[in-house]
Amino acid sequence: MSVSGSRSEEAVKEFPPLLVKDIPASLDPQKPEVLFRILDNLIAVIKDSSGVIINTFEELEHSDLASLREVLSVPFFPIGPSHKFCVTSPSSSSQAEDRNCISWLDKQLPKSVIYVSFGSLAATSEAEMLEIALGLADSEQPFLWVVRSGSVCDPGWLEKSPSRFLKALEGRGKIVKWAPQKEVLAHPAVGAFWTHSGWNSTLESISEGVPMLCMPRFADQGVNARYVSDVWRIGVHLNGGLERENIARAIKRMLAEREGEEIRERALVLKEKASVSVRQGGPSYQAVDALVSHILSFK
């Protein structure tokens, strides 16, 4: 997502810690009244509801949840990470998962791999693919890259890729059309996740203690990424644009420098809190019980 003009880096004083560029692209930052109208409508719907189910957990967003409960005066049920309640939770995509990537990960060193996946919707231009490919090559780190069918404007991009990327791919990389993401993120070889910052991916990464390199595209992704980098401090933004030098520098920062270790330590703390939340007696477990009781009370 991009916001034109010099205001993109300005803070949105009504919604800290957001910047103007974090606001969904469909909303014009020059016309905040549009955003306020949407929020007013949303608040009206919530106040008229019997309760709100949220895929988050209390320890992750305690202050925000407390504010919502105080202002809106309806029950909130933070039952997340919801995928942790499912023994085999289905993929959010219709793409077939390539499980060969797991055996490839088995051969990599612990915390050495950058996992790259931009979700099931966004498309990538030929120029962007080139910068990503060369950034991965220049990072000198092992990489697992999900390139979804139909996500690339030029289907022949790989054959046209520079030789140094193809050499890196042969030596320390793997490309798949789709991956079993939750299993990948739980693998000990994965050290960081380059993500579009969709909420499901964000919560799955938090649940496994994997630091994130954020590249939001649209919708709520800018907001999610800002919380990852500035509030929870378990990841960084890909600053400076989608250019090979920035990509390589950011990956090294995450996987080969002290800053990455500090980010990982904070991510592991949140992983434990997420795990505790869904155990029997944990906050999310209790929220599910409370939700069931709340629904049954309407009989």
GROMACS .gro file of C-alpha atoms in nm:
model
  299
    1MET     CA    1   0.000   0.000   0.000
    2SER     CA    2   0.129   0.346  -0.076
    3VAL     CA    3   0.007   0.691   0.016
    4SER     CA    4   0.116   0.971  -0.212
    5GLY     CA    5   0.251   1.299  -0.082
    6SER     CA    6   0.469   1.402   0.207
    7ARG     CA    7   0.211   1.317   0.474
    8SER     CA    8   0.255   0.940   0.455
    9GLU     CA    9   0.499   0.934   0.748
   10GLU     CA   10   0.289   1.162   0.969
   11ALA     CA   11   0.130   1.022   1.283
   12VAL     CA   12  -0.247   0.982   1.298
   13LYS     CA   13  -0.297   1.157   1.630
   14GLU     CA   14  -0.643   1.006   1.684
   15PHE     CA   15  -0.510   0.651   1.647
   16PRO     CA   16  -0.160   0.608   1.790
   17PRO     CA   17   0.077   0.449   1.689
   18LEU     CA   18  -0.057   0.454   1.331
   19LEU     CA   19   0.096   0.660   1.053
   20VAL     CA   20  -0.103   0.803   0.763
   21LYS     CA   21   0.037   0.534   0.530
   22ASP     CA   22  -0.103   0.261   0.759
   23ILE     CA   23  -0.463   0.366   0.692
   24PRO     CA   24  -0.627   0.132   0.437
   25ALA     CA   25  -0.560   0.255   0.083
   26SER     CA   26  -0.931   0.270   0.000
   27LEU     CA   27  -0.959   0.555   0.251
   28ASP     CA   28  -0.831   0.897   0.150
   29PRO     CA   29  -0.604   1.029   0.429
   30GLN     CA   30  -0.692   1.379   0.309
   31LYS     CA   31  -1.056   1.309   0.406
   32PRO     CA   32  -1.057   1.166   0.760
   33GLU     CA   33  -1.433   1.217   0.783
   34VAL     CA   34  -1.474   0.907   0.562
   35LEU     CA   35  -1.284   0.696   0.814
   36PHE     CA   36  -1.483   0.844   1.102
   37ARG     CA   37  -1.810   0.766   0.922
   38ILE     CA   38  -1.705   0.403   0.877
   39LEU     CA   39  -1.605   0.380   1.243
   40ASP     CA   40  -1.935   0.537   1.352
   41ASN     CA   41  -2.128   0.277   1.152
   42LEU     CA   42  -1.915  -0.004   1.294
   43ILE     CA   43  -1.965   0.121   1.650
   44ALA     CA   44  -2.341   0.140   1.596
   45VAL     CA   45  -2.349  -0.221   1.475
   46ILE     CA   46  -2.140  -0.339   1.770
   47LYS     CA   47  -2.354  -0.156   2.026
   48ASP     CA   48  -2.662  -0.318   1.874
   49SER     CA   49  -2.507  -0.666   1.897
   50SER     CA   50  -2.518  -0.923   2.175
   51GLY     CA   51  -2.139  -0.952   2.180
   52VAL     CA   52  -1.824  -0.958   1.970
   53ILE     CA   53  -1.600  -1.258   1.897
   54ILE     CA   54  -1.239  -1.162   1.822
   55ASN     CA   55  -0.954  -1.381   1.701
   56THR     CA   56  -0.694  -1.239   1.939
   57PHE     CA   57  -0.590  -1.310   2.297
   58GLU     CA   58  -0.610  -1.102   2.612
   59GLU     CA   59  -0.236  -1.072   2.675
   60LEU     CA   60  -0.173  -0.949   2.322
   61GLU     CA   61  -0.422  -0.662   2.315
   62HIS     CA   62  -0.524  -0.613   2.678
   63SER     CA   63  -0.534  -0.232   2.680
   64ASP     CA   64  -0.724  -0.211   2.350
   65LEU     CA   65  -0.975  -0.472   2.465
   66ALA     CA   66  -1.021  -0.288   2.795
   67SER     CA   67  -1.091   0.036   2.608
   68LEU     CA   68  -1.342  -0.134   2.379
   69ARG     CA   69  -1.527  -0.289   2.672
   70GLU     CA   70  -1.541   0.043   2.852
   71VAL     CA   71  -1.660   0.247   2.554
   72LEU     CA   72  -1.896  -0.001   2.388
   73SER     CA   73  -2.047  -0.180   2.689
   74VAL     CA   74  -2.100  -0.513   2.513
   75PRO     CA   75  -1.930  -0.846   2.589
   76PHE     CA   76  -1.608  -0.913   2.399
   77PHE     CA   77  -1.481  -1.269   2.359
   78PRO     CA   78  -1.110  -1.285   2.260
   79ILE     CA   79  -1.085  -1.655   2.175
   80GLY     CA   80  -0.758  -1.660   1.982
   81PRO     CA   81  -0.534  -1.779   1.847
   82SER     CA   82  -0.834  -1.975   1.718
   83HIS     CA   83  -0.624  -2.206   1.498
   84LYS     CA   84  -0.466  -2.344   1.816
   85PHE     CA   85  -0.799  -2.494   1.921
   86CYS     CA   86  -0.807  -2.710   1.605
   87VAL     CA   87  -0.604  -3.031   1.594
   88THR     CA   88  -0.588  -3.005   1.214
   89SER     CA   89  -0.688  -2.657   1.109
   90PRO     CA   90  -0.755  -2.626   0.733
   91SER     CA   91  -0.553  -2.403   0.504
   92SER     CA   92  -0.712  -2.067   0.423
   93SER     CA   93  -0.627  -2.120   0.055
   94SER     CA   94  -0.760  -2.350  -0.215
   95GLN     CA   95  -0.399  -2.412  -0.328
   96ALA     CA   96  -0.253  -2.760  -0.274
   97GLU     CA   97   0.020  -2.758  -0.011
   98ASP     CA   98   0.368  -2.870  -0.118
   99ARG     CA   99   0.494  -3.073   0.175
  100ASN     CA  100   0.837  -3.129   0.020
  101CYS     CA  101   0.938  -2.800   0.178
  102ILE     CA  102   0.927  -2.961   0.523
  103SER     CA  103   1.192  -3.219   0.433
  104TRP     CA  104   1.395  -2.933   0.281
  105LEU     CA  105   1.365  -2.738   0.608
  106ASP     CA  106   1.482  -3.047   0.797
  107LYS     CA  107   1.822  -3.005   0.629
  108GLN     CA  108   1.867  -2.640   0.727
  109LEU     CA  109   2.034  -2.498   1.037
  110PRO     CA  110   1.814  -2.378   1.327
  111LYS     CA  111   1.673  -2.024   1.288
  112SER     CA  112   1.854  -1.978   0.955
  113VAL     CA  113   1.570  -1.964   0.700
  114ILE     CA  114   1.366  -1.664   0.588
  115TYR     CA  115   1.015  -1.784   0.499
  116VAL     CA  116   0.852  -1.563   0.233
  117SER     CA  117   0.478  -1.562   0.167
  118PHE     CA  118   0.253  -1.273   0.070
  119GLY     CA  119  -0.083  -1.441   0.121
  120SER     CA  120  -0.352  -1.569  -0.110
  121LEU     CA  121  -0.466  -1.245  -0.279
  122ALA     CA  122  -0.188  -1.002  -0.369
  123ALA     CA  123  -0.031  -1.003  -0.716
  124THR     CA  124   0.336  -0.924  -0.783
  125SER     CA  125   0.475  -0.748  -1.088
  126GLU     CA  126   0.773  -0.868  -1.291
  127ALA     CA  127   0.983  -0.579  -1.158
  128GLU     CA  128   0.891  -0.664  -0.798
  129MET     CA  129   0.976  -1.032  -0.852
  130LEU     CA  130   1.319  -0.932  -0.978
  131GLU     CA  131   1.391  -0.716  -0.672
  132ILE     CA  132   1.267  -0.986  -0.433
  133ALA     CA  133   1.473  -1.253  -0.608
  134LEU     CA  134   1.793  -1.048  -0.604
  135GLY     CA  135   1.731  -0.935  -0.247
  136LEU     CA  136   1.702  -1.298  -0.137
  137ALA     CA  137   2.017  -1.385  -0.332
  138ASP     CA  138   2.215  -1.096  -0.185
  139SER     CA  139   2.101  -1.170   0.171
  140GLU     CA  140   2.318  -1.485   0.170
  141GLN     CA  141   2.055  -1.658   0.389
  142PRO     CA  142   1.856  -1.975   0.312
  143PHE     CA  143   1.504  -1.896   0.192
  144LEU     CA  144   1.171  -2.072   0.140
  145TRP     CA  145   0.960  -1.865  -0.099
  146VAL     CA  146   0.592  -1.922  -0.171
  147VAL     CA  147   0.506  -1.810  -0.526
  148ARG     CA  148   0.136  -1.879  -0.563
  149SER     CA  149  -0.006  -1.984  -0.901
  150GLY     CA  150  -0.147  -1.676  -1.070
  151SER     CA  151   0.023  -1.434  -0.830
  152VAL     CA  152   0.294  -1.328  -1.077
  153CYS     CA  153   0.206  -1.110  -1.374
  154ASP     CA  154   0.470  -1.286  -1.588
  155PRO     CA  155   0.445  -1.668  -1.557
  156GLY     CA  156   0.791  -1.703  -1.714
  157TRP     CA  157   0.965  -1.487  -1.454
  158LEU     CA  158   1.180  -1.769  -1.313
  159GLU     CA  159   1.339  -1.860  -1.646
  160LYS     CA  160   1.423  -1.491  -1.696
  161SER     CA  161   1.577  -1.451  -1.350
  162PRO     CA  162   1.944  -1.346  -1.321
  163SER     CA  163   2.198  -1.624  -1.289
  164ARG     CA  164   2.301  -1.518  -0.939
  165PHE     CA  165   1.947  -1.577  -0.814
  166LEU     CA  166   1.924  -1.916  -0.987
  167LYS     CA  167   2.257  -2.009  -0.829
  168ALA     CA  168   2.131  -1.903  -0.485
  169LEU     CA  169   1.807  -2.096  -0.542
  170GLU     CA  170   1.999  -2.411  -0.629
  171GLY     CA  171   2.233  -2.378  -0.333
  172ARG     CA  172   2.022  -2.249  -0.045
  173GLY     CA  173   1.669  -2.177  -0.162
  174LYS     CA  174   1.338  -2.343  -0.239
  175ILE     CA  175   1.029  -2.215  -0.420
  176VAL     CA  176   0.686  -2.375  -0.372
  177LYS     CA  177   0.340  -2.281  -0.499
  178TRP     CA  178   0.190  -2.313  -0.150
  179ALA     CA  179   0.318  -2.428   0.187
  180PRO     CA  180   0.166  -2.577   0.503
  181GLN     CA  181   0.224  -2.243   0.672
  182LYS     CA  182   0.150  -2.329   1.034
  183GLU     CA  183   0.385  -2.627   1.012
  184VAL     CA  184   0.651  -2.417   0.840
  185LEU     CA  185   0.635  -2.147   1.106
  186ALA     CA  186   0.665  -2.410   1.379
  187HIS     CA  187   0.976  -2.561   1.218
  188PRO     CA  188   1.301  -2.497   1.411
  189ALA     CA  189   1.485  -2.397   1.092
  190VAL     CA  190   1.264  -2.091   1.032
  191GLY     CA  191   1.418  -1.777   1.177
  192ALA     CA  192   1.195  -1.506   1.029
  193PHE     CA  193   0.878  -1.459   0.823
  194TRP     CA  194   0.859  -1.203   0.541
  195THR     CA  195   0.486  -1.144   0.534
  196HIS     CA  196   0.210  -0.927   0.388
  197SER     CA  197   0.088  -0.885   0.748
  198GLY     CA  198  -0.258  -1.034   0.703
  199TRP     CA  199  -0.409  -1.102   1.045
  200ASN     CA  200  -0.415  -1.482   1.016
  201SER     CA  201  -0.048  -1.491   0.916
  202THR     CA  202   0.042  -1.243   1.190
  203LEU     CA  203  -0.130  -1.446   1.459
  204GLU     CA  204   0.019  -1.773   1.330
  205SER     CA  205   0.366  -1.619   1.342
  206ILE     CA  206   0.310  -1.485   1.694
  207SER     CA  207   0.191  -1.830   1.803
  208GLU     CA  208   0.522  -1.985   1.695
  209GLY     CA  209   0.750  -1.705   1.817
  210VAL     CA  210   0.873  -1.617   1.467
  211PRO     CA  211   0.986  -1.255   1.407
  212MET     CA  212   0.829  -1.079   1.109
  213LEU     CA  213   0.955  -0.867   0.822
  214CYS     CA  214   0.643  -0.671   0.730
  215MET     CA  215   0.539  -0.565   0.380
  216PRO     CA  216   0.169  -0.468   0.407
  217ARG     CA  217  -0.029  -0.425   0.085
  218PHE     CA  218  -0.392  -0.333   0.162
  219ALA     CA  219  -0.689  -0.353   0.402
  220ASP     CA  220  -0.591  -0.400   0.768
  221GLN     CA  221  -0.236  -0.508   0.686
  222GLY     CA  222  -0.079  -0.166   0.750
  223VAL     CA  223  -0.236  -0.153   1.096
  224ASN     CA  224  -0.125  -0.508   1.178
  225ALA     CA  225   0.230  -0.435   1.064
  226ARG     CA  226   0.249  -0.117   1.273
  227TYR     CA  227   0.151  -0.311   1.586
  228VAL     CA  228   0.410  -0.579   1.504
  229SER     CA  229   0.691  -0.325   1.468
  230ASP     CA  230   0.600  -0.046   1.711
  231VAL     CA  231   0.378  -0.194   1.982
  232TRP     CA  232   0.479  -0.558   2.028
  233ARG     CA  233   0.825  -0.499   1.875
  234ILE     CA  234   0.844  -0.849   1.729
  235GLY     CA  235   0.930  -0.746   1.374
  236VAL     CA  236   1.036  -0.466   1.144
  237HIS     CA  237   0.899  -0.289   0.839
  238LEU     CA  238   1.067  -0.326   0.503
  239ASN     CA  239   1.165   0.040   0.495
  240GLY     CA  240   1.299   0.218   0.189
  241GLY     CA  241   1.085   0.038  -0.067
  242LEU     CA  242   1.095  -0.295  -0.245
  243GLU     CA  243   1.454  -0.274  -0.363
  244ARG     CA  244   1.713  -0.550  -0.354
  245GLU     CA  245   1.953  -0.362  -0.124
  246ASN     CA  246   1.679  -0.290   0.131
  247ILE     CA  247   1.557  -0.649   0.117
  248ALA     CA  248   1.902  -0.801   0.170
  249ARG     CA  249   1.978  -0.558   0.452
  250ALA     CA  250   1.648  -0.628   0.630
  251ILE     CA  251   1.689  -1.007   0.608
  252LYS     CA  252   2.043  -0.989   0.748
  253ARG     CA  253   1.915  -0.762   1.022
  254MET     CA  254   1.659  -1.025   1.120
  255LEU     CA  255   1.874  -1.338   1.089
  256ALA     CA  256   2.237  -1.240   1.136
  257GLU     CA  257   2.249  -0.944   1.374
  258ARG     CA  258   2.195  -0.881   1.745
  259GLU     CA  259   1.879  -0.681   1.676
  260GLY     CA  260   1.720  -0.993   1.529
  261GLU     CA  261   1.805  -1.191   1.843
  262GLU     CA  262   1.639  -0.926   2.061
  263ILE     CA  263   1.328  -0.929   1.842
  264ARG     CA  264   1.318  -1.309   1.864
  265GLU     CA  265   1.339  -1.298   2.243
  266ARG     CA  266   1.031  -1.074   2.257
  267ALA     CA  267   0.852  -1.295   2.004
  268LEU     CA  268   0.916  -1.602   2.219
  269VAL     CA  269   0.762  -1.427   2.520
  270LEU     CA  270   0.445  -1.366   2.318
  271LYS     CA  271   0.451  -1.724   2.192
  272GLU     CA  272   0.436  -1.850   2.550
  273LYS     CA  273   0.151  -1.612   2.634
  274ALA     CA  274  -0.041  -1.732   2.327
  275SER     CA  275   0.016  -2.093   2.432
  276VAL     CA  276  -0.101  -2.028   2.788
  277SER     CA  277  -0.411  -1.849   2.663
  278VAL     CA  278  -0.553  -2.157   2.487
  279ARG     CA  279  -0.467  -2.411   2.757
  280GLN     CA  280  -0.741  -2.535   2.987
  281GLY     CA  281  -0.814  -2.250   3.226
  282GLY     CA  282  -0.629  -1.994   3.012
  283PRO     CA  283  -0.786  -1.660   2.915
  284SER     CA  284  -0.895  -1.768   2.565
  285TYR     CA  285  -1.017  -2.104   2.694
  286GLN     CA  286  -1.226  -1.917   2.951
  287ALA     CA  287  -1.350  -1.679   2.679
  288VAL     CA  288  -1.479  -1.976   2.476
  289ASP     CA  289  -1.660  -2.108   2.785
  290ALA     CA  290  -1.805  -1.763   2.849
  291LEU     CA  291  -1.915  -1.738   2.486
  292VAL     CA  292  -2.097  -2.071   2.502
  293SER     CA  293  -2.271  -1.968   2.825
  294HIS     CA  294  -2.362  -1.633   2.670
  295ILE     CA  295  -2.519  -1.801   2.366
  296LEU     CA  296  -2.709  -2.052   2.581
  297SER     CA  297  -2.851  -1.768   2.789
  298PHE     CA  298  -3.062  -1.659   2.489
  299LYS     CA  299  -3.270  -1.978   2.493
   0.00000   0.00000   0.00000
